[in-house]
Coordinates of C-alpha atoms in Angstrom, one line a residue:
X1 CA -0.1 -0.2 -0.1
X2 CA 1.3 3.2 -0.9
X3 CA 1.6 6.2 1.9
X4 CA -0.1 8.8 2.3
X5 CA 2.8 11.2 2.4
X6 CA 5.4 11.7 -0.1
X7 CA 8.8 11.4 1.6
X8 CA 7.1 11.0 4.2
X9 CA 8.1 8.1 5.6
X10 CA 10.6 4.7 5.1
X11 CA 10.2 0.9 4.3
X12 CA 10.1 -1.8 6.4
X13 CA 13.7 -2.6 4.9
X14 CA 14.2 1.4 6.1
X15 CA 14.6 2.2 2.4
X16 CA 12.6 5.7 1.1
X17 CA 8.6 5.0 1.6
X18 CA 6.1 5.4 -2.0
X19 CA 3.2 7.1 -3.1
X20 CA 0.8 7.6 -6.0
X21 CA 0.0 11.4 -6.5
X22 CA -2.0 11.5 -9.3
X23 CA -0.6 14.4 -12.3
X24 CA -3.5 16.4 -13.3
X25 CA -3.6 16.5 -17.1
X26 CA -2.0 20.2 -18.4
X27 CA -5.3 22.4 -19.0
X28 CA -7.5 20.0 -17.1
X29 CA -8.0 21.5 -13.7
X30 CA -9.5 25.5 -13.4
X31 CA -7.7 28.2 -12.4
X32 CA -8.8 29.9 -9.1
X33 CA -11.8 31.7 -9.4
X34 CA -11.8 34.9 -6.7
X35 CA -14.4 35.8 -4.2
X36 CA -15.3 32.1 -4.3
X37 CA -14.3 28.7 -1.8
X38 CA -15.7 25.1 -1.9
X39 CA -17.8 24.3 0.8
X40 CA -16.6 21.4 2.9
X41 CA -19.7 19.3 3.1
X42 CA -20.5 18.8 -0.5
X43 CA -17.2 20.4 -2.7
X44 CA -19.7 22.8 -4.5
X45 CA -18.3 26.5 -4.9
X46 CA -19.4 29.1 -3.0
X47 CA -19.5 32.7 -3.0
X48 CA -20.9 35.0 0.0
X49 CA -24.3 37.3 -0.3
X50 CA -22.4 40.2 0.9
X51 CA -23.8 39.4 4.4
X52 CA -22.1 37.0 6.4
X53 CA -24.9 36.4 8.7
X54 CA -27.2 35.1 5.9
X55 CA -24.1 33.3 4.5
X56 CA -24.5 31.6 7.5
X57 CA -28.0 30.7 7.5
X58 CA -27.4 29.1 3.6
X59 CA -24.8 26.5 5.1
X60 CA -21.8 28.8 4.2
X61 CA -23.1 30.6 1.6
X62 CA -24.8 29.9 -2.9
X63 CA -23.7 27.8 -4.3
X64 CA -22.1 28.6 -8.1
X65 CA -25.5 27.9 -10.4
X66 CA -28.1 28.3 -8.0
X67 CA -30.4 30.7 -7.7
X68 CA -31.5 32.5 -4.1
X69 CA -34.6 34.2 -3.7
X70 CA -35.9 37.2 -1.6
X71 CA -39.7 37.6 -0.1
X72 CA -39.7 41.6 0.2
X73 CA -41.1 42.8 2.9
X74 CA -44.1 45.0 2.9
X75 CA -41.9 48.2 1.7
X76 CA -39.1 47.1 0.1
X77 CA -36.4 48.7 3.0
X78 CA -34.4 45.4 3.8
X79 CA -35.0 43.2 1.0
X80 CA -33.2 46.4 -1.0
X81 CA -30.5 46.4 1.4
X82 CA -30.0 41.7 0.7
X83 CA -30.3 43.2 -2.8
X84 CA -27.1 45.9 -2.3
X85 CA -25.3 43.3 -0.1
X86 CA -24.8 40.6 -3.0
X87 CA -24.0 43.4 -5.6
X88 CA -21.1 45.5 -3.4
X89 CA -19.7 42.0 -2.9
X90 CA -19.3 41.4 -6.5
X91 CA -17.8 44.7 -7.0
X92 CA -15.4 44.3 -4.2
X93 CA -14.4 40.3 -5.1
X94 CA -14.0 41.5 -9.7
X95 CA -16.8 39.7 -10.3
X96 CA -19.2 41.0 -13.3
X97 CA -22.3 42.0 -12.6
X98 CA -26.0 42.3 -14.5
X99 CA -28.3 44.1 -12.8
X100 CA -31.6 44.4 -14.5
X101 CA -34.6 45.9 -12.9
X102 CA -38.2 47.5 -14.2
X103 CA -38.3 50.6 -11.4
X104 CA -34.9 52.4 -10.6
X105 CA -32.1 52.2 -13.4
X106 CA -28.7 50.1 -12.9
X107 CA -26.7 52.5 -12.4
X108 CA -28.4 54.9 -9.5
X109 CA -28.7 50.9 -7.6
X110 CA -25.1 50.6 -8.1
X111 CA -24.1 54.1 -7.1
X112 CA -25.7 53.4 -4.0
X113 CA -23.8 50.3 -2.5
X114 CA -22.7 50.3 0.5
X115 CA -18.8 51.0 0.9
X116 CA -16.5 48.3 2.3
X117 CA -14.9 47.9 5.4
X118 CA -11.8 46.4 4.1
X119 CA -8.9 46.8 7.2
X120 CA -9.7 45.8 10.7
X121 CA -9.4 49.3 12.2
X122 CA -13.0 50.2 10.5
X123 CA -13.7 46.3 11.1
X124 CA -13.0 46.6 15.2
X125 CA -15.4 49.8 15.1
X126 CA -18.2 48.0 13.5
X127 CA -18.1 45.6 15.7
X128 CA -18.6 47.6 18.3
X129 CA -21.7 48.8 17.4
X130 CA -23.7 45.6 16.0
X131 CA -22.6 44.3 19.2
X132 CA -27.0 43.8 20.7
X133 CA -27.0 46.5 23.5
X134 CA -27.9 44.2 26.5
X135 CA -31.2 45.6 27.6
X136 CA -32.2 45.8 31.3
X137 CA -33.0 42.4 31.6
X138 CA -30.3 41.1 30.5
X139 CA -28.1 43.7 32.9
X140 CA -29.7 42.0 35.6
X141 CA -28.8 38.5 36.6
X142 CA -30.8 36.6 33.7
X143 CA -30.9 32.5 34.1
X144 CA -32.3 30.5 30.9
X145 CA -33.4 27.3 31.1
X146 CA -31.2 24.0 30.0
X147 CA -33.4 23.0 27.1
X148 CA -32.5 27.2 26.0
X149 CA -29.3 27.2 27.5
X150 CA -27.8 25.8 24.8
X151 CA -28.7 26.9 21.7
X152 CA -26.5 28.3 19.4
X153 CA -25.7 32.1 18.5
X154 CA -26.0 33.3 15.1
X155 CA -22.6 35.4 14.4
X156 CA -23.3 39.4 13.8
X157 CA -20.5 40.7 14.1
X158 CA -17.6 41.2 11.9
X159 CA -14.6 39.2 12.8
X160 CA -11.1 39.3 11.9
X161 CA -10.4 35.2 11.1
X162 CA -13.0 35.8 8.6
X163 CA -11.4 34.7 4.9
X164 CA -15.0 34.7 3.8
X165 CA -16.8 37.9 2.7
X166 CA -17.3 41.8 4.1
X167 CA -18.3 43.7 5.9
X168 CA -20.4 46.6 4.5
X169 CA -20.5 50.5 6.0
X170 CA -24.6 51.6 4.5
X171 CA -23.8 55.0 5.7
X172 CA -21.3 55.0 3.3
X173 CA -21.6 54.7 -0.3
X174 CA -18.6 52.9 -2.6
X175 CA -15.8 55.5 -4.8
X176 CA -16.3 55.6 -8.1
X177 CA -13.1 54.4 -8.7
X178 CA -14.0 51.0 -7.2
X179 CA -16.6 51.1 -9.4
X180 CA -14.8 51.0 -12.5
X181 CA -12.9 49.0 -11.5
X182 CA -15.1 45.9 -13.0
X183 CA -17.4 44.9 -15.7
X184 CA -21.1 45.2 -15.8
X185 CA -23.7 44.6 -18.0
X186 CA -27.1 46.4 -17.1
X187 CA -31.7 46.0 -18.0
X188 CA -33.8 48.9 -17.7
X189 CA -36.7 47.0 -18.9
X190 CA -38.5 51.0 -20.1
X191 CA -35.6 51.7 -22.0
X192 CA -34.7 48.0 -23.2
X193 CA -38.4 48.2 -24.4
X194 CA -38.4 50.8 -26.7
X195 CA -34.4 49.7 -28.2
X196 CA -35.6 46.0 -28.8
X197 CA -38.6 44.6 -30.5
X198 CA -40.7 43.4 -28.1
X199 CA -39.8 38.9 -28.0
X200 CA -42.6 37.2 -27.2
X201 CA -42.1 32.7 -26.4
X202 CA -43.5 30.2 -24.9
X203 CA -46.3 32.1 -23.7
X204 CA -44.0 34.1 -21.6
X205 CA -44.8 38.2 -21.1
X206 CA -41.8 40.0 -23.3
X207 CA -40.6 42.3 -20.0
X208 CA -39.6 38.7 -19.2
X209 CA -38.4 37.0 -22.8
X210 CA -36.2 40.0 -23.4
X211 CA -34.6 40.0 -20.0
X212 CA -34.0 36.0 -20.4
X213 CA -32.8 37.3 -24.3
X214 CA -30.1 39.6 -22.5
X215 CA -28.6 37.6 -19.9
X216 CA -28.2 34.2 -22.1
X217 CA -26.7 36.6 -24.3
X218 CA -23.5 38.3 -21.8
X219 CA -23.4 34.1 -20.5
X220 CA -22.7 33.3 -24.0
X221 CA -20.2 36.2 -25.1
X222 CA -18.3 36.7 -22.5
X223 CA -17.4 32.6 -21.7
X224 CA -19.4 32.4 -17.7
X225 CA -21.0 29.0 -19.9
X226 CA -17.0 27.4 -20.4
X227 CA -17.1 28.3 -24.3
X228 CA -13.8 29.6 -23.4
X229 CA -11.1 27.5 -21.5
X230 CA -7.9 28.8 -23.3
X231 CA -8.8 31.4 -20.4
X232 CA -6.2 30.9 -18.0
X233 CA -8.5 33.1 -15.2
X234 CA -11.4 32.1 -14.8
X235 CA -15.1 35.2 -13.3
X236 CA -18.2 35.0 -11.8
X237 CA -21.5 36.8 -13.4
X238 CA -23.5 37.6 -10.3
X239 CA -27.2 38.4 -11.6
X240 CA -29.8 40.5 -9.4
X241 CA -32.7 41.1 -10.9
X242 CA -35.1 43.4 -8.6
X243 CA -38.8 43.3 -7.9
X244 CA -39.2 40.3 -10.4
X245 CA -43.1 39.8 -10.4
X246 CA -44.1 43.4 -10.1
X247 CA -46.3 45.2 -12.2
X248 CA -43.7 47.3 -13.4
X249 CA -42.8 44.3 -15.3
X250 CA -46.1 43.7 -17.1
X251 CA -47.2 40.8 -14.8
X252 CA -50.0 41.1 -13.7
X253 CA -49.8 38.3 -10.7
X254 CA -49.7 40.6 -8.5
X255 CA -53.0 42.8 -9.1
X256 CA -55.0 39.8 -10.0
X257 CA -56.4 36.7 -8.1
X258 CA -56.3 35.0 -12.4
X259 CA -54.0 36.7 -14.1
X260 CA -53.9 36.1 -17.9
X261 CA -50.2 34.7 -18.1
X262 CA -50.2 33.1 -14.9
X263 CA -47.5 30.9 -15.7
X264 CA -45.2 32.8 -17.2
X265 CA -42.8 33.7 -14.5
X266 CA -42.7 30.3 -13.4
X267 CA -41.6 29.5 -17.2
X268 CA -39.3 32.3 -16.9
X269 CA -37.4 30.8 -13.6
X270 CA -37.6 26.9 -15.4
X271 CA -35.4 28.7 -18.0
X272 CA -33.2 31.0 -16.1
X273 CA -32.4 27.9 -13.6
X274 CA -31.4 25.8 -17.0
X275 CA -28.7 29.1 -18.2
X276 CA -27.4 29.1 -14.7
X277 CA -27.0 25.5 -13.8
X278 CA -24.4 25.4 -16.5
X279 CA -22.6 28.5 -16.2
X280 CA -20.5 30.6 -13.5
X281 CA -22.9 32.1 -12.3
X282 CA -25.4 32.6 -9.3
X283 CA -28.4 34.9 -9.3
X284 CA -30.4 36.9 -6.6
X285 CA -34.1 37.9 -7.4
X286 CA -36.7 39.8 -5.1
X287 CA -40.1 39.4 -6.0
X288 CA -43.1 41.3 -4.1
X289 CA -44.8 38.4 -2.6
X290 CA -47.1 40.1 0.0
X291 CA -48.9 41.4 -3.3
X292 CA -49.5 38.2 -5.2
X293 CA -53.0 37.6 -5.1
X294 CA -52.8 33.7 -6.2
X295 CA -50.4 32.0 -3.6
X296 CA -50.4 28.6 -6.0
X297 CA -48.6 30.8 -7.7
X298 CA -46.1 31.1 -5.3
X299 CA -45.7 27.6 -4.5
X300 CA -44.2 27.1 -7.9
X301 CA -41.9 30.0 -7.4
X302 CA -40.6 28.6 -4.1
X303 CA -40.4 25.1 -5.4
X304 CA -38.1 26.2 -9.0
X305 CA -36.3 28.3 -6.2
X306 CA -32.9 27.0 -5.0
X307 CA -33.1 28.7 -2.2
X308 CA -35.7 31.1 -0.6
X309 CA -36.0 33.4 2.4
X310 CA -38.9 35.6 3.5
X311 CA -38.2 39.3 5.4
X312 CA -41.7 40.7 8.1
X313 CA -40.8 43.8 8.2
X314 CA -42.6 45.2 11.8
X315 CA -42.9 48.2 10.1
X316 CA -46.8 49.6 10.8
X317 CA -47.2 46.0 12.7
X318 CA -48.6 45.3 16.4
X319 CA -45.1 43.7 16.7
X320 CA -43.6 47.4 15.3
X321 CA -44.3 48.6 19.5
X322 CA -44.3 45.3 20.6
X323 CA -41.6 45.0 24.2
X324 CA -40.6 42.0 22.7
X325 CA -39.1 43.1 20.1
X326 CA -38.3 45.9 20.7
X327 CA -34.4 44.9 19.7
X328 CA -35.3 44.0 16.5
X329 CA -36.7 45.6 13.8
X330 CA -38.8 42.5 11.3
X331 CA -38.1 38.2 11.3
X332 CA -35.7 36.4 8.6
X333 CA -38.3 32.8 7.2
X334 CA -36.2 30.3 6.0
X335 CA -38.5 28.7 3.8
X336 CA -36.3 26.8 1.6
X337 CA -32.8 25.6 1.5
X338 CA -31.2 23.0 -1.8
X339 CA -29.8 20.0 -1.0
X340 CA -26.7 19.6 -2.7
X341 CA -25.0 16.2 -4.2
X342 CA -26.2 14.9 -0.4
X343 CA -29.4 13.6 1.0
X344 CA -29.7 16.2 3.7
X345 CA -29.7 20.1 3.8
X346 CA -27.2 22.2 5.2
X347 CA -28.2 24.5 6.9
X348 CA -27.8 25.9 10.0
X349 CA -30.1 24.6 13.0
X350 CA -30.9 28.3 14.8
X351 CA -34.0 28.5 13.4
X352 CA -35.8 31.6 15.2
X353 CA -34.1 34.6 12.5
X354 CA -34.3 38.7 13.4
X355 CA -32.8 41.2 11.7
X356 CA -32.3 44.8 13.1
X357 CA -30.7 47.7 10.8
X358 CA -27.9 49.7 13.1
X359 CA -26.2 53.0 11.3
X360 CA -24.0 51.4 10.0
X361 CA -24.5 47.3 9.1
X362 CA -28.0 45.4 8.6
X363 CA -27.6 42.0 11.2
X364 CA -29.4 38.5 10.7
X365 CA -29.2 37.2 14.5
X366 CA -30.6 34.7 16.7
X367 CA -33.9 36.4 18.3
X368 CA -33.8 36.0 22.3
X369 CA -37.2 36.4 23.5
X370 CA -38.9 36.0 26.8
X371 CA -41.1 32.6 26.0
X372 CA -41.9 30.4 28.2
X373 CA -38.8 28.7 29.9
X374 CA -36.8 31.0 30.2
X375 CA -36.4 31.6 34.1
X376 CA -35.0 34.5 35.8
X377 CA -33.6 34.6 39.6

């Protein structure tokens, strides 16, 4: 039997031990892709969502070739933040961007991306801010019952030991010089419909058809489908689509229980996933699910997505003034996590998730509420 380490031992006769090492064929090994890392559990290539606490919820990050669907909060405040985090992480990692919107020109979205924190001094300042403020109940000596005491905690503050993902200051915007260092593609629906002929394919509305055509063109022309193996440096295409399914996209699923194109959105997602699976790309889509009248449509949209998380904001609800939720601004619901090369989902054991928005940072944490079983002494 060959030794495990090359030249690490000797044979029984005192001679040098040999080991077998497979020699990779020239050009068969892909060059390292910046801003990614392989998962230690399933070997899939992962990239950061731009929010490390969300990466932990998703099992380490977004797998290349997958789709993350975000169900928007009522006013779209926090879902837009996650959308910008995803794009900002792509800028810092040098990834190509594809930004699609029917509501706001993509160049305006990019100008509002949060500024990255790339040195330890700023990271330490941010850690002090996002550390949960201890309430009076926690200032007192609180004892948690044994069944709650050992539950895992979500990492909310930045740590200098992690080398995957970055942290951002939402009180500042990204410098124009950093934005100019990357290549990005835009799709603004009002402009696209005026410049290009309205496409109609497979009973899909023209907005979705034009968007698919643009994504497909970028993937194939820029070589994200692997059609240019001679390139030494591979890169990732990050696709961000804002408020898909809204009336601005020409879809009436948010205004009618019996929409005219009931399968238009689901067909779009079906084709899009096929493009993602065979390319070095990852996609994040925000959907105003609270406006979709037909719940059967939302169920099919969920099934056609790889990961689905929902944001429930406390703005305008009774929870906004509830003292149990005074330290938080909303809840995060994990609806779906993919099974990647495994029979089980790679997901955090923490289920009770809430988010808070500070002056500089948006974080996802485990919510600590005065539930039955928590006893004070």
